[in-house]
Coordinates of C-alpha atoms in Angstrom, one line a residue:
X1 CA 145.4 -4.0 -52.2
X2 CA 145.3 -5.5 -49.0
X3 CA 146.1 -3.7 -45.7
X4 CA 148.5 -5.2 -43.5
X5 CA 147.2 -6.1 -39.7
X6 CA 149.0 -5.9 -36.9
X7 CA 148.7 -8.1 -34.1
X8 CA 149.0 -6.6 -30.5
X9 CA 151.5 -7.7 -28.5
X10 CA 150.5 -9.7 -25.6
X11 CA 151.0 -7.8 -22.6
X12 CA 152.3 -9.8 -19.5
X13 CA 150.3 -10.8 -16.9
X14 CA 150.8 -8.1 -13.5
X15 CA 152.3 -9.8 -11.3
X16 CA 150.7 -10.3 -8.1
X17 CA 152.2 -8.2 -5.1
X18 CA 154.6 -9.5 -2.5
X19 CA 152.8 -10.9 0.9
X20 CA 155.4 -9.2 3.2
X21 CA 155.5 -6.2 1.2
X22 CA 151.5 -5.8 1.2
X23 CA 151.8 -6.7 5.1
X24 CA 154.4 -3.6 5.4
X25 CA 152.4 -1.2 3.6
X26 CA 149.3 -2.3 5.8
X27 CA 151.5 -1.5 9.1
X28 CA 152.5 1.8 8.2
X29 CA 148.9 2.5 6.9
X30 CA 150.2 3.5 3.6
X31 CA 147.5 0.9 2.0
X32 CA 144.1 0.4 3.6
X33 CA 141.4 -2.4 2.2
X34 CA 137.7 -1.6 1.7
X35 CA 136.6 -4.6 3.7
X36 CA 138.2 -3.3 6.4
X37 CA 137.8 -0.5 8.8
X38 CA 139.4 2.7 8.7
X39 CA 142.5 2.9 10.5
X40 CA 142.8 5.8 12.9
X41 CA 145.4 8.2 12.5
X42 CA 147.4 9.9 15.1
X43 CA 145.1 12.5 16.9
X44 CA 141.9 11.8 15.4
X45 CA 141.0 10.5 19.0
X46 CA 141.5 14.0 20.4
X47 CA 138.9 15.3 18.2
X48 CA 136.3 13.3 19.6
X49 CA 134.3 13.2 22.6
X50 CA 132.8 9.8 24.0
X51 CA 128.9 9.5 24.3
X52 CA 129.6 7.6 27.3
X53 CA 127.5 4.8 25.4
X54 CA 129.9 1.7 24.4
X55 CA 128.0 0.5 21.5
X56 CA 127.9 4.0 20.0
X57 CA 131.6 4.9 20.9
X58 CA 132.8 1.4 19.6
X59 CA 130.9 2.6 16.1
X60 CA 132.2 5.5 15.8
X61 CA 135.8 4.7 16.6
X62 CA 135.7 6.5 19.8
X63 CA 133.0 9.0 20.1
X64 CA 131.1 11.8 18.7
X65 CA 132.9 15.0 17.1
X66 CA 134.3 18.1 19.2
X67 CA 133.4 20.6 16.2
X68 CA 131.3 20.6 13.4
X69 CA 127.7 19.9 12.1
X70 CA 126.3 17.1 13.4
X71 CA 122.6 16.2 11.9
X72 CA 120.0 14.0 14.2
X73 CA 117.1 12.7 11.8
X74 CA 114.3 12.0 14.7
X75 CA 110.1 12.4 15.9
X76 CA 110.5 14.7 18.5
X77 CA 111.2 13.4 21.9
X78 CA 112.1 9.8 21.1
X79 CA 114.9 10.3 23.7
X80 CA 117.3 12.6 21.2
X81 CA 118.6 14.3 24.0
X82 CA 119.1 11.5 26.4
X83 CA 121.3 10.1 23.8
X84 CA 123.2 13.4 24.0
X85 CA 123.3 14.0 27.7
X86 CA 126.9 12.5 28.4
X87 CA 128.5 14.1 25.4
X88 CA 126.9 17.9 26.5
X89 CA 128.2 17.6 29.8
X90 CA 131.5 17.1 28.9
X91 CA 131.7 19.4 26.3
X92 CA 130.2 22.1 28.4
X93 CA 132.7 22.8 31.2
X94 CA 132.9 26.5 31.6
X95 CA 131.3 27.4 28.0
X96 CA 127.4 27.6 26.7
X97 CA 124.9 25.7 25.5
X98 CA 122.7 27.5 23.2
X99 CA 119.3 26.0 22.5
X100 CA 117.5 27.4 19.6
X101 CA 113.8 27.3 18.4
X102 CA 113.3 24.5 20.4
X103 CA 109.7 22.5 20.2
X104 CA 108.2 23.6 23.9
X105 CA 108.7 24.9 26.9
X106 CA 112.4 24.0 28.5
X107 CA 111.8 22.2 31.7
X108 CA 115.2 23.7 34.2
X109 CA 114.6 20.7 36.1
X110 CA 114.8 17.9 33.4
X111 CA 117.9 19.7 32.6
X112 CA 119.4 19.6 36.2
X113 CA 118.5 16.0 36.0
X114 CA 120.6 15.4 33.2
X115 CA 123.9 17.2 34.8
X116 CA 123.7 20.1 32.8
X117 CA 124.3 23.3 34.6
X118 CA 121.1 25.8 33.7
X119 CA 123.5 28.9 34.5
X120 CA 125.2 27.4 31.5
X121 CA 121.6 27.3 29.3
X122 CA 121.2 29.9 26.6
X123 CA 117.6 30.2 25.4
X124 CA 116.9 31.5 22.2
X125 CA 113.2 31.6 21.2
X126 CA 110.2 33.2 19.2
X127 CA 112.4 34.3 16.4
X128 CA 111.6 34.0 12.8
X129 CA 113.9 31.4 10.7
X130 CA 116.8 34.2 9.4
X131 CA 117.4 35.6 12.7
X132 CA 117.3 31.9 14.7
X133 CA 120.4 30.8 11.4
X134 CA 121.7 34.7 12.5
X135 CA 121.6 33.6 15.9
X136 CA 123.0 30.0 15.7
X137 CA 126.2 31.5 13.3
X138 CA 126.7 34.0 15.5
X139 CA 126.9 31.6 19.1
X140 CA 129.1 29.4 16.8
X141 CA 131.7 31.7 16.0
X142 CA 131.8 33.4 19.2
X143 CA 133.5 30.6 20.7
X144 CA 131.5 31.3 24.1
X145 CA 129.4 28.2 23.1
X146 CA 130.3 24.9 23.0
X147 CA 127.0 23.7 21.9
X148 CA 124.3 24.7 19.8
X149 CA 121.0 23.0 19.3
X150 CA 118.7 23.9 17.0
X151 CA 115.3 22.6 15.7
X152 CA 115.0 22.8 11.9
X153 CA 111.2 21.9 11.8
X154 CA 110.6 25.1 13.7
X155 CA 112.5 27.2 11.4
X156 CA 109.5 29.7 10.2
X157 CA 109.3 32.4 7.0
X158 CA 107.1 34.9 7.5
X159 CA 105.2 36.5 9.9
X160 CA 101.2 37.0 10.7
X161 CA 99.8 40.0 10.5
X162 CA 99.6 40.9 14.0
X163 CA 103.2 40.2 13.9
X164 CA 103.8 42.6 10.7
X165 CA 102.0 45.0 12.4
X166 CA 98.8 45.4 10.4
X167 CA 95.5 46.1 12.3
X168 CA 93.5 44.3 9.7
X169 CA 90.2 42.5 12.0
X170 CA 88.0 39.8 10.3
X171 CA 84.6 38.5 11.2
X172 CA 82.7 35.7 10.4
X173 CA 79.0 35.5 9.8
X174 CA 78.2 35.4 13.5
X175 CA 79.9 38.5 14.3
X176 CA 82.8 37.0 15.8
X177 CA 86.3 38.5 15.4
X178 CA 88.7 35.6 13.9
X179 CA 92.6 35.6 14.9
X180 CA 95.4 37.3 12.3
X181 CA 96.1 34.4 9.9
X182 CA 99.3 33.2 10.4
X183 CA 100.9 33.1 7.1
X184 CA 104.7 31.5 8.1
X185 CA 105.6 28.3 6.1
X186 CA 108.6 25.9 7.1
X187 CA 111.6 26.1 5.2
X188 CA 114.7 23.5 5.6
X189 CA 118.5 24.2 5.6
X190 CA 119.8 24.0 2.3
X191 CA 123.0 23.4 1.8
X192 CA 124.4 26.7 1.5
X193 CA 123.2 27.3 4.9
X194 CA 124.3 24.2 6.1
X195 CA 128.2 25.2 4.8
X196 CA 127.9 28.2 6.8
X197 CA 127.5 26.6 10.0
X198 CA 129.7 24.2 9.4
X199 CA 132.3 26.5 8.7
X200 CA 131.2 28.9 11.8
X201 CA 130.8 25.5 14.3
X202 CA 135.1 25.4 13.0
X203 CA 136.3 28.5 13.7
X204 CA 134.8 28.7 17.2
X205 CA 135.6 25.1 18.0
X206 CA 132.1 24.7 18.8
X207 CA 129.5 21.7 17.8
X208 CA 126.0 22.4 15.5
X209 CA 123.4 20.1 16.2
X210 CA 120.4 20.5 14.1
X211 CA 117.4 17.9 14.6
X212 CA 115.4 17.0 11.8
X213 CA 112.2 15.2 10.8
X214 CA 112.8 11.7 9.3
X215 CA 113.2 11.3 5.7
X216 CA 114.8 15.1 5.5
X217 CA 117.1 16.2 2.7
X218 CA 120.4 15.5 2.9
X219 CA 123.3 17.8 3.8
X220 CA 127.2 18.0 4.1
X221 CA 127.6 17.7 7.6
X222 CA 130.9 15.2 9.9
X223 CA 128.2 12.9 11.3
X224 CA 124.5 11.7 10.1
X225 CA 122.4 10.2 12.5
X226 CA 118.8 8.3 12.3
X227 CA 117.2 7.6 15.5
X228 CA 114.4 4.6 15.6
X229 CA 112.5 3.8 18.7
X230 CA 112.9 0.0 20.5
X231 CA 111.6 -1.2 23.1
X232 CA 114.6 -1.1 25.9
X233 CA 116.1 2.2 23.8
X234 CA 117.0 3.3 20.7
X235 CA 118.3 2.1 17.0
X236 CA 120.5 4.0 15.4
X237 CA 121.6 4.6 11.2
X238 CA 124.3 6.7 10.1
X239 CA 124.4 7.0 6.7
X240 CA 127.3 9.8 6.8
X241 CA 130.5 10.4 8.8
X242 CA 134.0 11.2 8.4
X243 CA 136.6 8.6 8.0
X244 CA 134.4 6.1 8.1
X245 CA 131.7 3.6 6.1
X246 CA 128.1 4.3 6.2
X247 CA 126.6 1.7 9.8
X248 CA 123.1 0.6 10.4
X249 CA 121.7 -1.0 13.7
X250 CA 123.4 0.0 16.8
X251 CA 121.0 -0.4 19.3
X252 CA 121.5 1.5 22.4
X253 CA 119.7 0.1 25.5
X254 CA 118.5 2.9 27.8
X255 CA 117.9 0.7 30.7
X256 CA 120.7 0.7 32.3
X257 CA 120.1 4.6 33.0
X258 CA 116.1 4.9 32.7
X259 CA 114.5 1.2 33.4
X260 CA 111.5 3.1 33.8
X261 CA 111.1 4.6 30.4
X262 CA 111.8 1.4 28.6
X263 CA 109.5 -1.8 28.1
X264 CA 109.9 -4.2 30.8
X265 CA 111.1 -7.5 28.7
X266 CA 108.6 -10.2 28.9
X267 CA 109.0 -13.5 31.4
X268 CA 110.2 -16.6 29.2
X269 CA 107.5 -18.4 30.4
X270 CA 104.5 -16.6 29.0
X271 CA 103.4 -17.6 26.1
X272 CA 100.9 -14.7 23.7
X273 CA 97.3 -15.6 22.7
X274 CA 98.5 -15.8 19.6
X275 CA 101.3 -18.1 19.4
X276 CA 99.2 -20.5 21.4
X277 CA 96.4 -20.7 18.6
X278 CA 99.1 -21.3 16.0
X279 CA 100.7 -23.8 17.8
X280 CA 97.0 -25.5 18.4
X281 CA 96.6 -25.2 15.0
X282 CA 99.7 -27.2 13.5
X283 CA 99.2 -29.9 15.9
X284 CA 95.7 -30.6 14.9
X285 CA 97.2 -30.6 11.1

């Protein structure tokens, strides 16, 4: 016995969507295309500050967040803080800016170079990696500081021994008396860690900035930044923000501030060794 088939119905083709209605939709920002960028809601604005750098600001739709975590994946002093100076100095006004586990010795007068009051500077330093996290949550939530920057590569575990308190003396074969081994080991934010701050940066309306090696895990955080060197400034990759597609290549030309930090740009009449050869070299061919 044969089983009946059923053919399915054909189902009608969907009909493609009004012009003017798609246009309405699009004004009211009730429907927003991929290809396109995000539109900007009512206050959004307010919540960010302006770097004071137009190709930056333009990127970002205005500026750099007011609150949150911000992360800054960089070598050490590829001009991080340069980048920064504008958007500190506004954000500073009669509040703190704590610096934590930084990489050397603050210079007060690069500081005051920058516009950055140093009655305003709050130094935190020499503190193993719970108490420096300790420290940072705790400036955060206090609302006292409108800034807090922190250095995650310095972020020890552990202590040596002369820290820990044990009178333990080694010597080598010649008699000489070696220093306490120093048994603290680097450990990165994870992301429990990084929530916390995030969530403390929030309730005090104040800004985490955490600078990182290149490369460095990745974390829930409002804005991702990757800093490359150039010759008049910097490149820079952000492969996470809020309300907004992942950029790449927004160079930022430090010349206009500090001409004599970046490479001088070479006259358009000298030509290099090397391009001479080459050039000798296909006209003999």
């Amino acid at each position: 016995m044969n089983k009946s088939t059923t053919t399915p119905k054909a189902r009608p083709a969907d009909k493609p969507l009004n012009a003017a209605l798609l246009q309405e939709l699009q004004q009211r920002q009730q429907i927003w295309r991929a290809s396109e960028p995000l539109p900007i809601a009512k206050g959004i604005t307010a919540e960010l500050e302006p770097s004071r750098y137009p190709e930056l600001d333009n990127a970002l739709n205005g500026g750099l967040p007011k609150q949150g975590l911000m992360l800054i994946n960089s070598l050490f002093a590829l001009g991080e803080i340069r980048l920064l100076q504008h958007y500190l100095r506004q954000r500073l006004q009669d509040r703190l800016l704590a610096i934590i586990a930084p990489p050397q010795q603050l210079s007060s007068d690069a500081w005051a170079a920058m516009g950055i009051n140093i009655d305003q500077l709050l130094l935190i330093s020499d503190t193993q990696r719970d108490e420096s996290l300790w420290s940072a949550e705790q400036c955060l939530q206090s609302g006292r500081c409108a800034v807090v920057l922190l250095w995650e590569e310095l972020l020890q575990e552990g202590k040596s021994l002369e820290r820990q308190g044990k009178k333990r003396v080694v010597t080598n074969r010649q008699g000489q008396i070696n220093r306490p081994a120093n048994r603290s080991i680097n450990k990165p934010i994870n992301m429990a860690e990084a929530k916390r701050l995030k969530l403390a940066a929030e309730a005090g309306s104040s800004t985490m900035i955490v600078f990182r090696k290149p490369h460095s895990a990745k974390l829930a955080a409002d804005l991702h930044i990757e800093l490359e060197a150039k010759p008049r400034g910097l490149c820079l990759h952000i492969p996470k923000r809020q309300r907004g597609w992942p950029l790449r290549n927004i160079h930022i030309d430090f010349s206009r501030d500090w001409p004599e930090l970046c490479v001088p740009k070479r006259p358009q009449n000298v030509i290099s060794l090397a391009g001479k050869r080459q050039t000798g070299k296909q006209q003999a061919h």
